[in-house]
């Protein structure tokens, strides 16, 4: 059973470009979470999604950031018009469909560098 | 929202020593996890422990949910234990503590 997969692992964008980060949850998982880790800081919750629904987006910046988890395919975190301050590691996690356990399984992260 | 505080922020040990890391959280949670982030940035899941006690080799953890704290014990520390240890807790999206940076010296 493959773990949580994220791609790309490293992404370089120039200021003003768009960044798209992908997350494929573990098999049988229908809950996806995105977290951001700025350099030398801890992880901050961004958004919690189920298939086709945003459950909690209280940690998402109000502008330029959006997330989706369609019925088919991976979850996408989209950052429009990137700025240098968006440079960070973005981690995705997933948890099972049946909420007998709330454990979250983390992917390896995508390192975004904005030049 | 839920607040998560970790202590101590930094810890330096000699190889072979034992240590205890603490995590306090401000509200009831259905998820509490401990992670080790290695020097390459990878998050290693150590324990899923919303309540009770678990052990895995030299590591063990205890969460007292009614008193809203969790402890991570590391025994006979090794240089490979160095890195940052995070506690995270929540209902849905988790809130992370600021971490404990552990340095184990040979």
XYZ file of C-alpha atoms in Angstrom:
221
model
C 0.000 0.000 0.000
C 1.772 3.108 -1.239
C 1.978 6.040 1.126
C 0.838 9.586 0.503
C 2.407 10.834 -2.705
C 3.215 14.424 -3.503
C 4.564 15.893 -6.691
C 6.597 17.591 -7.671
C 9.065 17.186 -4.802
C 10.791 20.433 -5.731
C 9.266 23.332 -7.631
C 10.895 26.580 -8.676
C 8.725 29.466 -9.807
C 9.442 33.091 -10.645
C 7.484 35.826 -8.915
C 4.072 36.221 -10.527
C 3.818 32.669 -11.860
C 1.364 30.009 -10.709
C 2.309 26.976 -8.628
C 0.298 23.737 -8.620
C 1.051 21.152 -5.975
C -0.456 17.667 -6.174
C -1.271 15.169 -3.462
C -2.473 11.600 -3.908
C -3.801 10.206 -0.622
C -3.287 6.662 0.548
C -5.656 4.057 -0.865
C -8.937 4.078 1.008
C -8.371 7.577 2.409
C -10.907 10.263 1.595
C -9.715 13.043 3.914
C -6.874 15.316 2.811
C -5.080 18.055 4.743
C -2.538 20.630 3.581
C 0.105 22.171 5.833
C 2.816 24.754 5.176
C 6.223 24.988 6.824
C 8.036 28.281 6.370
C 11.843 28.199 6.735
C 12.945 27.559 10.306
C 9.348 27.394 11.537
C 6.810 24.766 12.538
C 3.990 23.476 10.392
C 0.790 25.486 9.985
C -2.555 23.981 9.031
C -3.992 25.378 5.812
C -7.038 23.421 4.644
C -8.979 20.182 5.222
C -10.884 18.596 2.338
C -13.016 15.582 1.646
C -13.946 14.459 -1.839
C -15.481 17.488 -3.598
C -15.889 19.400 -0.329
C -13.837 21.895 1.641
C -14.400 21.131 5.322
C -12.140 23.707 6.988
C -10.131 26.410 5.229
C -9.460 28.536 8.276
C -5.692 28.405 7.712
C -5.702 29.395 4.067
C -4.503 32.872 3.096
C -7.476 34.846 1.829
C -5.972 35.672 -1.531
C -4.101 33.728 -4.226
C -4.450 30.308 -2.552
C -7.051 27.687 -3.410
C -7.441 23.946 -2.915
C -9.595 21.227 -4.379
C -10.057 17.482 -4.018
C -12.118 16.290 -6.996
C -14.100 13.068 -7.199
C -11.371 11.603 -9.390
C -7.683 12.386 -9.207
C -5.351 14.019 -6.728
C -5.901 16.974 -4.452
C -4.462 20.208 -5.851
C -3.120 23.194 -3.922
C -2.921 26.166 -6.252
C -1.005 29.355 -5.585
C -1.523 32.185 -8.035
C 0.935 35.032 -8.614
C 3.541 33.603 -6.249
C 5.678 35.910 -4.118
C 8.981 35.250 -2.332
C 7.131 34.774 0.954
C 5.395 31.694 -0.499
C 8.725 29.833 -0.502
C 8.146 26.970 1.915
C 7.659 23.246 2.250
C 4.071 22.190 1.625
C 3.005 18.917 3.222
C -0.093 16.932 2.457
C -1.619 14.348 4.790
C -4.509 11.909 4.476
C -6.687 9.958 6.872
C -9.051 7.000 6.432
C -12.618 7.061 5.169
C -13.925 5.321 8.263
C -13.286 7.583 11.205
C -12.354 4.806 13.584
C -8.919 6.400 13.584
C -8.103 10.045 13.033
C -4.405 9.406 12.421
C -2.965 11.478 9.600
C -0.327 10.071 7.270
C 2.044 12.628 5.794
C 3.631 12.803 2.374
C 7.263 13.790 1.726
C 6.370 17.404 0.968
C 6.870 19.764 -1.954
C 9.627 22.355 -1.569
C 8.554 25.523 -3.366
C 11.183 28.131 -4.146
C 10.128 31.483 -5.561
C 12.892 33.429 -7.289
C -8.601 27.509 17.887
C -6.554 24.901 19.673
C -3.198 26.049 21.047
C -0.293 23.594 21.270
C 2.780 24.352 23.348
C 5.930 22.279 23.536
C 8.768 22.314 26.010
C 11.669 22.585 26.198
C 12.404 24.441 22.946
C 15.971 23.139 22.859
C 17.611 20.118 24.442
C 21.229 18.980 24.313
C 22.106 15.502 25.538
C 25.054 13.192 25.688
C 24.607 9.920 23.885
C 23.000 7.376 26.196
C 21.007 9.885 28.240
C 17.224 9.832 28.659
C 14.858 12.728 27.988
C 11.227 13.777 28.321
C 9.500 16.155 25.924
C 6.191 17.751 26.864
C 3.197 18.901 24.836
C 0.288 20.893 26.291
C -2.903 21.491 24.336
C -5.721 23.870 25.119
C -8.884 21.922 24.213
C -10.256 18.419 23.778
C -8.917 16.688 20.669
C -9.555 13.476 18.781
C -6.065 13.358 17.318
C -2.652 13.801 18.842
C 0.527 12.777 17.046
C 4.270 13.033 17.670
C 6.678 13.493 14.763
C 10.422 13.600 14.261
C 11.647 15.858 11.488
C 15.066 14.769 10.320
C 17.754 17.080 8.910
C 16.452 16.423 5.382
C 13.034 17.784 6.297
C 11.226 14.464 6.270
C 8.431 14.070 8.828
C 8.562 10.724 10.581
C 5.370 9.699 12.347
C 6.325 8.435 15.804
C 3.021 7.974 17.604
C -0.689 8.449 17.121
C -1.760 8.809 20.730
C -4.935 10.779 21.547
C -4.966 8.980 24.905
C -3.119 6.272 26.805
C 0.426 4.966 26.557
C 2.377 3.415 23.693
C 5.912 2.148 23.312
C 8.073 1.579 20.257
C 11.611 0.488 21.013
C 13.461 3.236 22.868
C 10.565 5.637 22.452
C 7.360 5.780 24.419
C 4.539 8.291 24.756
C 1.754 9.020 27.195
C -1.256 11.280 26.706
C -3.480 12.311 29.600
C -6.427 13.701 27.674
C -8.336 14.882 30.761
C -5.371 17.059 31.746
C -4.521 18.021 28.153
C -0.900 17.040 27.959
C 1.283 14.461 26.299
C 4.814 13.297 27.030
C 7.381 11.741 24.716
C 10.142 9.717 26.353
C 13.417 8.940 24.630
C 15.677 6.467 26.390
C 19.343 5.707 25.697
C 19.498 8.499 23.145
C 21.611 8.114 20.006
C 23.100 10.712 17.673
C 20.547 9.682 15.044
C 17.794 10.906 17.383
C 18.904 14.487 16.689
C 16.408 16.710 14.937
C 13.177 18.504 15.735
C 10.302 16.788 17.513
C 6.811 18.110 16.863
C 3.587 17.481 18.676
C 0.361 18.094 16.750
C -3.207 17.986 18.027
C -6.676 18.791 16.807
C -10.084 17.835 15.557
C -9.702 17.653 11.776
C -6.804 19.879 10.800
C -4.074 19.664 13.426
C -2.241 22.511 15.114
C 1.484 21.968 15.555
C 3.649 23.056 18.433
C 6.813 25.029 17.767
C 8.894 21.903 18.295
C 11.742 20.739 20.510
C 15.155 20.803 18.834
C 17.132 17.834 20.174
C 20.887 17.554 19.750
C 22.542 14.333 20.874
C 26.321 14.566 21.191
C 28.601 11.527 20.882
